[in-house]
C-alpha positions as MATLAB code, in Angstrom:
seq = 'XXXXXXXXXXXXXXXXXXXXXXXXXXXXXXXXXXXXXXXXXXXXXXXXXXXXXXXXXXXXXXXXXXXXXXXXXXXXXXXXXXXXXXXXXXXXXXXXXXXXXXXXXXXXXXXXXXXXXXXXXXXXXXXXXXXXXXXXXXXXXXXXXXXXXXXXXXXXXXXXXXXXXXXXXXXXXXXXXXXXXXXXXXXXXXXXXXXXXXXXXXXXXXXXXXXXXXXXXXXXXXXXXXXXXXXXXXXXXXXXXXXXXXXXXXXXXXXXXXXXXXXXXXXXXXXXXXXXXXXXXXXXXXXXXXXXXXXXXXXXXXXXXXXXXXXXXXXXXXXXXXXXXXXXXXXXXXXXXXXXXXXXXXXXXXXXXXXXXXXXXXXXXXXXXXXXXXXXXXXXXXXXXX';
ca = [
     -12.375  -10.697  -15.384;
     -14.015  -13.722  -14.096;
     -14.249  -15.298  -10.283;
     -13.611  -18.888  -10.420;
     -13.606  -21.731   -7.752;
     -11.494  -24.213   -7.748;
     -10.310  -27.265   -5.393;
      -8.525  -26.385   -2.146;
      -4.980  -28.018   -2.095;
      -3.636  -30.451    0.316;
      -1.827  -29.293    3.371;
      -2.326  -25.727    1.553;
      -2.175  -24.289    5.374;
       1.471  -26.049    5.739;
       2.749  -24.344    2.476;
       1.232  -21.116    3.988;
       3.427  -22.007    7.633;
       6.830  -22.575    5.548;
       7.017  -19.386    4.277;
       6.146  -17.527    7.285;
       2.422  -16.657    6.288;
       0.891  -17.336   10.017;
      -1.859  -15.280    9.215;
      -3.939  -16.880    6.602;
      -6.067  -17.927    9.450;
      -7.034  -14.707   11.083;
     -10.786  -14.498   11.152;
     -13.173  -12.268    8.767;
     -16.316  -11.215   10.007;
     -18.150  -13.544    8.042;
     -17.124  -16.599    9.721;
     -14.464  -17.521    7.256;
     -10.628  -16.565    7.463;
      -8.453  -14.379    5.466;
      -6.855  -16.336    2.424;
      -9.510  -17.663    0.304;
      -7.926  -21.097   -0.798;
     -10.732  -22.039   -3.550;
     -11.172  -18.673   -4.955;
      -9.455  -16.596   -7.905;
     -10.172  -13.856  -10.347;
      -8.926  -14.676  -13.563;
      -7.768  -12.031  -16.259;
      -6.713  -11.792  -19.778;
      -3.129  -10.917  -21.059;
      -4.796   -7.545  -22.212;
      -6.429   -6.729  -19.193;
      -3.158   -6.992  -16.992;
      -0.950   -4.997  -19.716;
      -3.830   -2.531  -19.532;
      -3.379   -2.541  -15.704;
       0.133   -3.001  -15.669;
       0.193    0.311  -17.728;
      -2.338    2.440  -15.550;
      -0.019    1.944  -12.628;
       2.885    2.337  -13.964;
       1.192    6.156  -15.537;
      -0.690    6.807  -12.657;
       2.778    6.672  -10.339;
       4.305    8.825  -12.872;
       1.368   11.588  -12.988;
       2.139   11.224   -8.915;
       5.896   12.408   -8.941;
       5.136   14.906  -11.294;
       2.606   16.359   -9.299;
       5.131   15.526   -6.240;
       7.717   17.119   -7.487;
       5.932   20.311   -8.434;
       4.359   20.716   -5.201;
       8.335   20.684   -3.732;
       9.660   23.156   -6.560;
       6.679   25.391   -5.662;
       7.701   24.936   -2.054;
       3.503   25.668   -1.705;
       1.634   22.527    0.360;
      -1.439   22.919    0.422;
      -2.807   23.144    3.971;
      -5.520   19.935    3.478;
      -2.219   17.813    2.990;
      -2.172   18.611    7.033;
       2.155   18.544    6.463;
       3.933   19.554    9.947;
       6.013   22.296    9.166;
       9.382   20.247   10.562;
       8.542   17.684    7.697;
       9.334   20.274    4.852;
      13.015   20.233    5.059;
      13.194   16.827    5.119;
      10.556   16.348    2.350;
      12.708   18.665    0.289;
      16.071   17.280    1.065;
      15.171   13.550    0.499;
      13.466   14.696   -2.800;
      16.501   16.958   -4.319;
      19.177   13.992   -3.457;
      17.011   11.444   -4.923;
      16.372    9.271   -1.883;
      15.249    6.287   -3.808;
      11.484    4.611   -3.134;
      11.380    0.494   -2.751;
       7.645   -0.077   -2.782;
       4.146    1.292   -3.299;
       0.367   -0.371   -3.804;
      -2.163    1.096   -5.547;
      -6.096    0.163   -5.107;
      -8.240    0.450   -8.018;
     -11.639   -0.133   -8.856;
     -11.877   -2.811  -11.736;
     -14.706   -4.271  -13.958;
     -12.744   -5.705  -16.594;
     -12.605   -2.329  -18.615;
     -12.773    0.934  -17.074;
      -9.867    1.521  -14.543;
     -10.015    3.599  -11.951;
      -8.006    4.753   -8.855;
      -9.299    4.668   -5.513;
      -5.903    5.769   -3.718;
      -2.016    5.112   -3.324;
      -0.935    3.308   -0.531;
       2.878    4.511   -0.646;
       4.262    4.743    2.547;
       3.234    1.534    4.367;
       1.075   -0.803    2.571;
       1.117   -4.424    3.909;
      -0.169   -7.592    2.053;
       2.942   -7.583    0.686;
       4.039  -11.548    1.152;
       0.529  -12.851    0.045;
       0.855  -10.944   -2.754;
       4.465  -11.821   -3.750;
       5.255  -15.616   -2.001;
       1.965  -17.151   -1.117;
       0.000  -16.613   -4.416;
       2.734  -17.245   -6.472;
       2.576  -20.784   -4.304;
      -0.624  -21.020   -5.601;
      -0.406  -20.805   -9.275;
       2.316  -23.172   -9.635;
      -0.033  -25.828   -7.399;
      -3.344  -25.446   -8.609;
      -4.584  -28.038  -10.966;
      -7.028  -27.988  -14.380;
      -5.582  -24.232  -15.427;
      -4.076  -24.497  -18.775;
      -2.025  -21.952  -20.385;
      -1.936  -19.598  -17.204;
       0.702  -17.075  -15.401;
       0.372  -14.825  -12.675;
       1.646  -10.923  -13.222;
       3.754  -11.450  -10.333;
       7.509  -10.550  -10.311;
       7.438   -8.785   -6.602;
      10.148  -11.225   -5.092;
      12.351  -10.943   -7.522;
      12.552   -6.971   -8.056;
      12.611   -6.490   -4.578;
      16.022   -8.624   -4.320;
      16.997   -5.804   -6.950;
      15.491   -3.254   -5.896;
      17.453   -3.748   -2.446;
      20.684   -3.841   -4.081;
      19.788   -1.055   -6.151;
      19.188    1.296   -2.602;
      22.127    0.656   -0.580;
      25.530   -0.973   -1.318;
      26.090   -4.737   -0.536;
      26.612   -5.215    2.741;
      24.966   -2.387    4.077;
      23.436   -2.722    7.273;
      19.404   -2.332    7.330;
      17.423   -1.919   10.817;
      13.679   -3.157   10.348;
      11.010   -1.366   12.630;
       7.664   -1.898   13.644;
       5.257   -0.674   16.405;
       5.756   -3.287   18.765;
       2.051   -3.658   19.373;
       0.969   -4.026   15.884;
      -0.161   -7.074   14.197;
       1.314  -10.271   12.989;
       0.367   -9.227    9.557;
       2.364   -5.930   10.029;
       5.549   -8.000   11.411;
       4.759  -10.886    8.849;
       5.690   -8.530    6.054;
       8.317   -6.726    7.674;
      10.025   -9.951    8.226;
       9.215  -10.759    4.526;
      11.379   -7.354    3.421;
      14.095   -8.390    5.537;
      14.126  -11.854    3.703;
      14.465  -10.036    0.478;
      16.818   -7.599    1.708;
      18.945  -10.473    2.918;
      18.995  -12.163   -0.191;
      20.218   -8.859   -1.629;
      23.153   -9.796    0.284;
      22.294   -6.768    3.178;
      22.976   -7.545    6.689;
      19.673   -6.892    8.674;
      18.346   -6.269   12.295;
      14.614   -6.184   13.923;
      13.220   -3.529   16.440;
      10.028   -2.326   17.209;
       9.664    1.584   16.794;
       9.435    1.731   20.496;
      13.269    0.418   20.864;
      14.919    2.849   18.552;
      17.502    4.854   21.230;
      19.213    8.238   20.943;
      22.529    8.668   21.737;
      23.483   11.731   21.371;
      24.510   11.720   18.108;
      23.152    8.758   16.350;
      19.675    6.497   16.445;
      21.146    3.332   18.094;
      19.710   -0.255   18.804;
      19.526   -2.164   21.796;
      23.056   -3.427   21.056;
      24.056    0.674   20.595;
      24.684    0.316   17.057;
      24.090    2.939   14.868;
      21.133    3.034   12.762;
      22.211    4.333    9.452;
      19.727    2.735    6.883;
      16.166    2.434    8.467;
      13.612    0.288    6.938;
       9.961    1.611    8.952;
       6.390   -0.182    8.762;
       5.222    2.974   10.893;
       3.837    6.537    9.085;
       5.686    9.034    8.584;
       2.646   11.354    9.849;
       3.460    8.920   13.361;
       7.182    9.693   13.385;
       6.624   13.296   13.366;
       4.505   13.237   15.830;
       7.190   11.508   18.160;
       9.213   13.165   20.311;
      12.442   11.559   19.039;
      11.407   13.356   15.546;
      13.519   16.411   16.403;
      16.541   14.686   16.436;
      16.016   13.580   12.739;
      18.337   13.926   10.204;
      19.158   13.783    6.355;
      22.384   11.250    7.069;
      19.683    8.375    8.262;
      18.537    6.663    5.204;
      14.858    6.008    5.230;
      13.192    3.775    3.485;
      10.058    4.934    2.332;
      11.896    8.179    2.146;
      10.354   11.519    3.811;
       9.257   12.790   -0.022;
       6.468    9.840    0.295;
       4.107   11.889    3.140;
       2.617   13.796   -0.579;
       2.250   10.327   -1.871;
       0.522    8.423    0.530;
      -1.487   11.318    1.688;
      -4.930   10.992   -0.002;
      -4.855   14.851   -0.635;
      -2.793   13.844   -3.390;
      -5.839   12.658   -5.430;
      -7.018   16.290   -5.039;
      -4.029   17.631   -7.153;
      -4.310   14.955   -9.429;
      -7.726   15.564  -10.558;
      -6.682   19.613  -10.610;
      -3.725   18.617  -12.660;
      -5.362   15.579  -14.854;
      -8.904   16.875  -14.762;
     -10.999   13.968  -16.563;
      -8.832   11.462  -16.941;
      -9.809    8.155  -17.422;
      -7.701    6.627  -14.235;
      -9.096    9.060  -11.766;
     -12.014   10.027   -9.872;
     -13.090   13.461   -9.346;
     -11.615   14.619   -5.745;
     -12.131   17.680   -3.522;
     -10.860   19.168   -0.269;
     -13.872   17.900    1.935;
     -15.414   21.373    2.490;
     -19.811   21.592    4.379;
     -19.778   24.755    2.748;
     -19.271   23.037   -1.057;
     -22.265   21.076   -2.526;
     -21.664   18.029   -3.123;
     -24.174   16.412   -5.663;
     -24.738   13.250   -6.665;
     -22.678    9.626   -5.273;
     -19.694   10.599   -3.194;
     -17.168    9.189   -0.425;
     -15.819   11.174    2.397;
     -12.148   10.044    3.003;
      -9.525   10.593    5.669;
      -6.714   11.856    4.281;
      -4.371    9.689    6.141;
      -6.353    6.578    7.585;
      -6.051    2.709    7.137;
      -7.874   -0.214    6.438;
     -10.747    1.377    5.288;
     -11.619    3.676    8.489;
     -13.812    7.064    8.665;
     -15.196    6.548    5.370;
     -18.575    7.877    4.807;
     -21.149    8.066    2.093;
     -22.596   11.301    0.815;
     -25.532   11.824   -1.451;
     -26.540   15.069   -2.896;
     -24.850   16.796   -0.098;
     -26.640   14.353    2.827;
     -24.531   12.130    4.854;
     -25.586    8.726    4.515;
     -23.726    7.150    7.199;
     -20.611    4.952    7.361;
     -19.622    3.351    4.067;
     -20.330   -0.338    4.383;
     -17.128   -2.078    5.984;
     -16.215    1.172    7.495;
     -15.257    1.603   10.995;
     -14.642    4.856   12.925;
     -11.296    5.887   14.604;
     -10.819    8.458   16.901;
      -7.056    9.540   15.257;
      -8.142    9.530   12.055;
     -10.451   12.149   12.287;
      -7.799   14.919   12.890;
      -6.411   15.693   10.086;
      -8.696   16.063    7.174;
     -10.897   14.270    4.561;
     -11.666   14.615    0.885;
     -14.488   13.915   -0.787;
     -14.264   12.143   -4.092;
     -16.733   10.211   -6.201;
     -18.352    7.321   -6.087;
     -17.402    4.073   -8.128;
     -19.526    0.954   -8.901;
     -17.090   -2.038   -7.987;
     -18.345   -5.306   -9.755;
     -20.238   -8.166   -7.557;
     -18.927  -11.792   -8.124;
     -20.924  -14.150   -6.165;
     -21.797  -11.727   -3.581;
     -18.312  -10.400   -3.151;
     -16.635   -7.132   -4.318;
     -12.948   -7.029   -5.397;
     -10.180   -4.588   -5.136;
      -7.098   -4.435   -6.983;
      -4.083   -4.606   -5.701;
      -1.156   -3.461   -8.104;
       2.223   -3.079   -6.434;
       5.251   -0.463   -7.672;
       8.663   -1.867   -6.382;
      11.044    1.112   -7.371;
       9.184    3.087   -9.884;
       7.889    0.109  -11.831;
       4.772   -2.063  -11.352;
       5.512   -5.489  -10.746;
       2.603   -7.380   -9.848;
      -1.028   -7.561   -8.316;
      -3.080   -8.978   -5.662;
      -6.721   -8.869   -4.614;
      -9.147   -7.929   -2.004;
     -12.578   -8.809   -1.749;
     -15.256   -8.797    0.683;
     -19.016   -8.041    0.799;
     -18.542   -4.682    1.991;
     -18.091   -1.858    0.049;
     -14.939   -0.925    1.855;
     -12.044   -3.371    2.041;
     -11.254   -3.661    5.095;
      -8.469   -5.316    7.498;
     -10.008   -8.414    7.778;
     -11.389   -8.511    3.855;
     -10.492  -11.833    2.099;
      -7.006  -12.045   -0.311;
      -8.040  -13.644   -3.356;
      -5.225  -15.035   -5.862;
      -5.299  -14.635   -9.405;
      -3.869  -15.692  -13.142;
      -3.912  -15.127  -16.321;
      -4.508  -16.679  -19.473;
      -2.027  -16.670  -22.209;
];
């Protein structure tokens, strides 16, 4: 894995406007802005296979341990699970409700492969990953011989027609005050679930009526299929989450709370202990000791927040990159060790490899000079040489 430079393209901020990517701009706290147009790691055919495999064993080790938590009917109380969730988790998991997407983050150095966590319920980065560096590759000059592992677009389209029948009508929600990232990519999914031949609508979360019966629109339509950039540990903590119901189609479905909590890396270790993808992870307990290199980790927290470093049981503070959030705090942590990420030209990169359905189907990148990427760490593209 190398980090290469190469010459920015012209009118590469256009190409980024045509496709709806507004946000390349947004600023990074190092004076520069989020896409990094000269910059890109570059891989060999071995070392995505070898990735391309992890994820695609890593998701399965998750719905095995996912599905025996649900036989068992036993959570464990650090996955913090609302008791109203269970039925839901149990219904959408026993009828199959069917997954579209997933990311996981690893920690690379060209070898040794390891997983920092599964983002599985609302990951974003999604068009960057798919549309804009795919742009990229196919622009660039002086790269002979390269690809990109980078079939997102096109299993999504799929995957879409693959969920619901053609024609189906899909609401898209969003909190209405989040982000133009957030509503960049949920715009993106609509795109893709349009050219799946869908019919699709746009809400925030905050518009989504009860009628009675039914979740309506603004136009009183029903909401049958529901595509939501918003947590599912949000929704239940909504007062419209007692009127929910296994007749709405979800999309991530309910069974993805086990996923995308970061307790999950706690059963994986107790079920995998020692393998090669994972990192040794613990309920966060004072009373345990923890020694040597360790990171204390929300279980359900975003872009990098309420992570903390802890070294032979002393907390050293906020992990570089880290910031602290009041809501985050409430339900949990778990400790789990410390990884080296490699440092290219000051930066350190995270991998990005996305699941659409239960296959992986491409990868993006993170970097920053932090230790933790955060929401205003730079996206890298990347290739690879045949």
């Amino acid at each position: 894995m190398k980090r290469k430079c190469f010459q920015a393209r012209p009118n590469w901020q256009q190409e980024h406007e045509k496709i709806g990517f507004d946000y390349y701009n947004l600023p990074s706290l190092d004076g520069s802005i989020y896409w990094s147009e000269g910059v890109a790691y570059e891989f060999t055919l071995k070392q995505i296979e070898q990735l391309e495999d992890a994820s695609n064993e890593l998701h399965q080790m998750c719905m095995q341990v996912a599905g025996e938590i649900i036989q068992k009917g036993d959570y464990p109380d650090y996955f913090q699970i609302p008791q109203a969730a269970i039925p839901l988790i149990e219904h959408s998991w026993h009828n199959h409700a069917p997954m579209l997407y997933g990311r996981f983050d690893f920690a690379y150095d060209g070898r040794q492969i390891k997983m920092l966590e599964y983002n599985a319920d609302t990951p974003t980065g999604l068009l960057e990953a798919s549309v804009a560096q795919w742009h990229w590759i196919e622009q660039v000059e002086n790269i002979p011989h390269r690809d990109q592992f980078n079939s997102i677009h096109e299993d999504l389209i799929n995957r879409w027609k693959t969920i619901f029948p053609r024609g189906s009508h899909i609401h898209f929600a969003a909190c209405q005050e989040a982000g133009r990232e957030d509503w960049g990519n949920l715009e993106y999914l609509m795109d893709t679930a349009f050219q799946a031949g869908h019919r699709v609508s746009e809400l925030s979360m905050e518009n989504i009526g009860w009628d009675g019966q039914n979740f309506v629109d603004l136009n009183d339509q029903s909401i049958d299929q529901l595509f939501k950039l918003y947590p599912w540990e949000w929704v239940w903590e909504e007062n419209f989450s007692q009127y929910l119901k296994p007749s709405t189609q979800w999309v991530e479905p309910c069974w993805k709370m086990l996923l995308s909590n970061k307790a999950i890396l706690v059963e994986l270790w107790k079920k995998f202990p020692n393998h090669p993808y994972l990192l040794e992870s613990h309920a966060f307990d004072t009373n345990v000791s923890l020694q040597g290199k360790w990171v204390k980790k929300p279980i359900l927290a975003r872009e990098g927040a309420n992570i903390r470093v802890v070294e032979d049981n002393i907390d050293q503070g906020a992990a570089s990159g880290s910031f602290y959030f009041d809501d985050y705090d409430k339900y949990g942590y778990i400790a789990q060790k410390w990884v080296n990420t490699p440092l290219y030209d000051g930066k350190l990169p995270t991998l990005g490899l996305w699941m659409v359905g239960h296959t992986c189907a491409g990868m993006s990148i993170r970097e920053d000079e932090f230790d933790i990427i955060g929401n205003d760490a730079h996206f890298a593209a990347h290739y690879f040489l045949e």
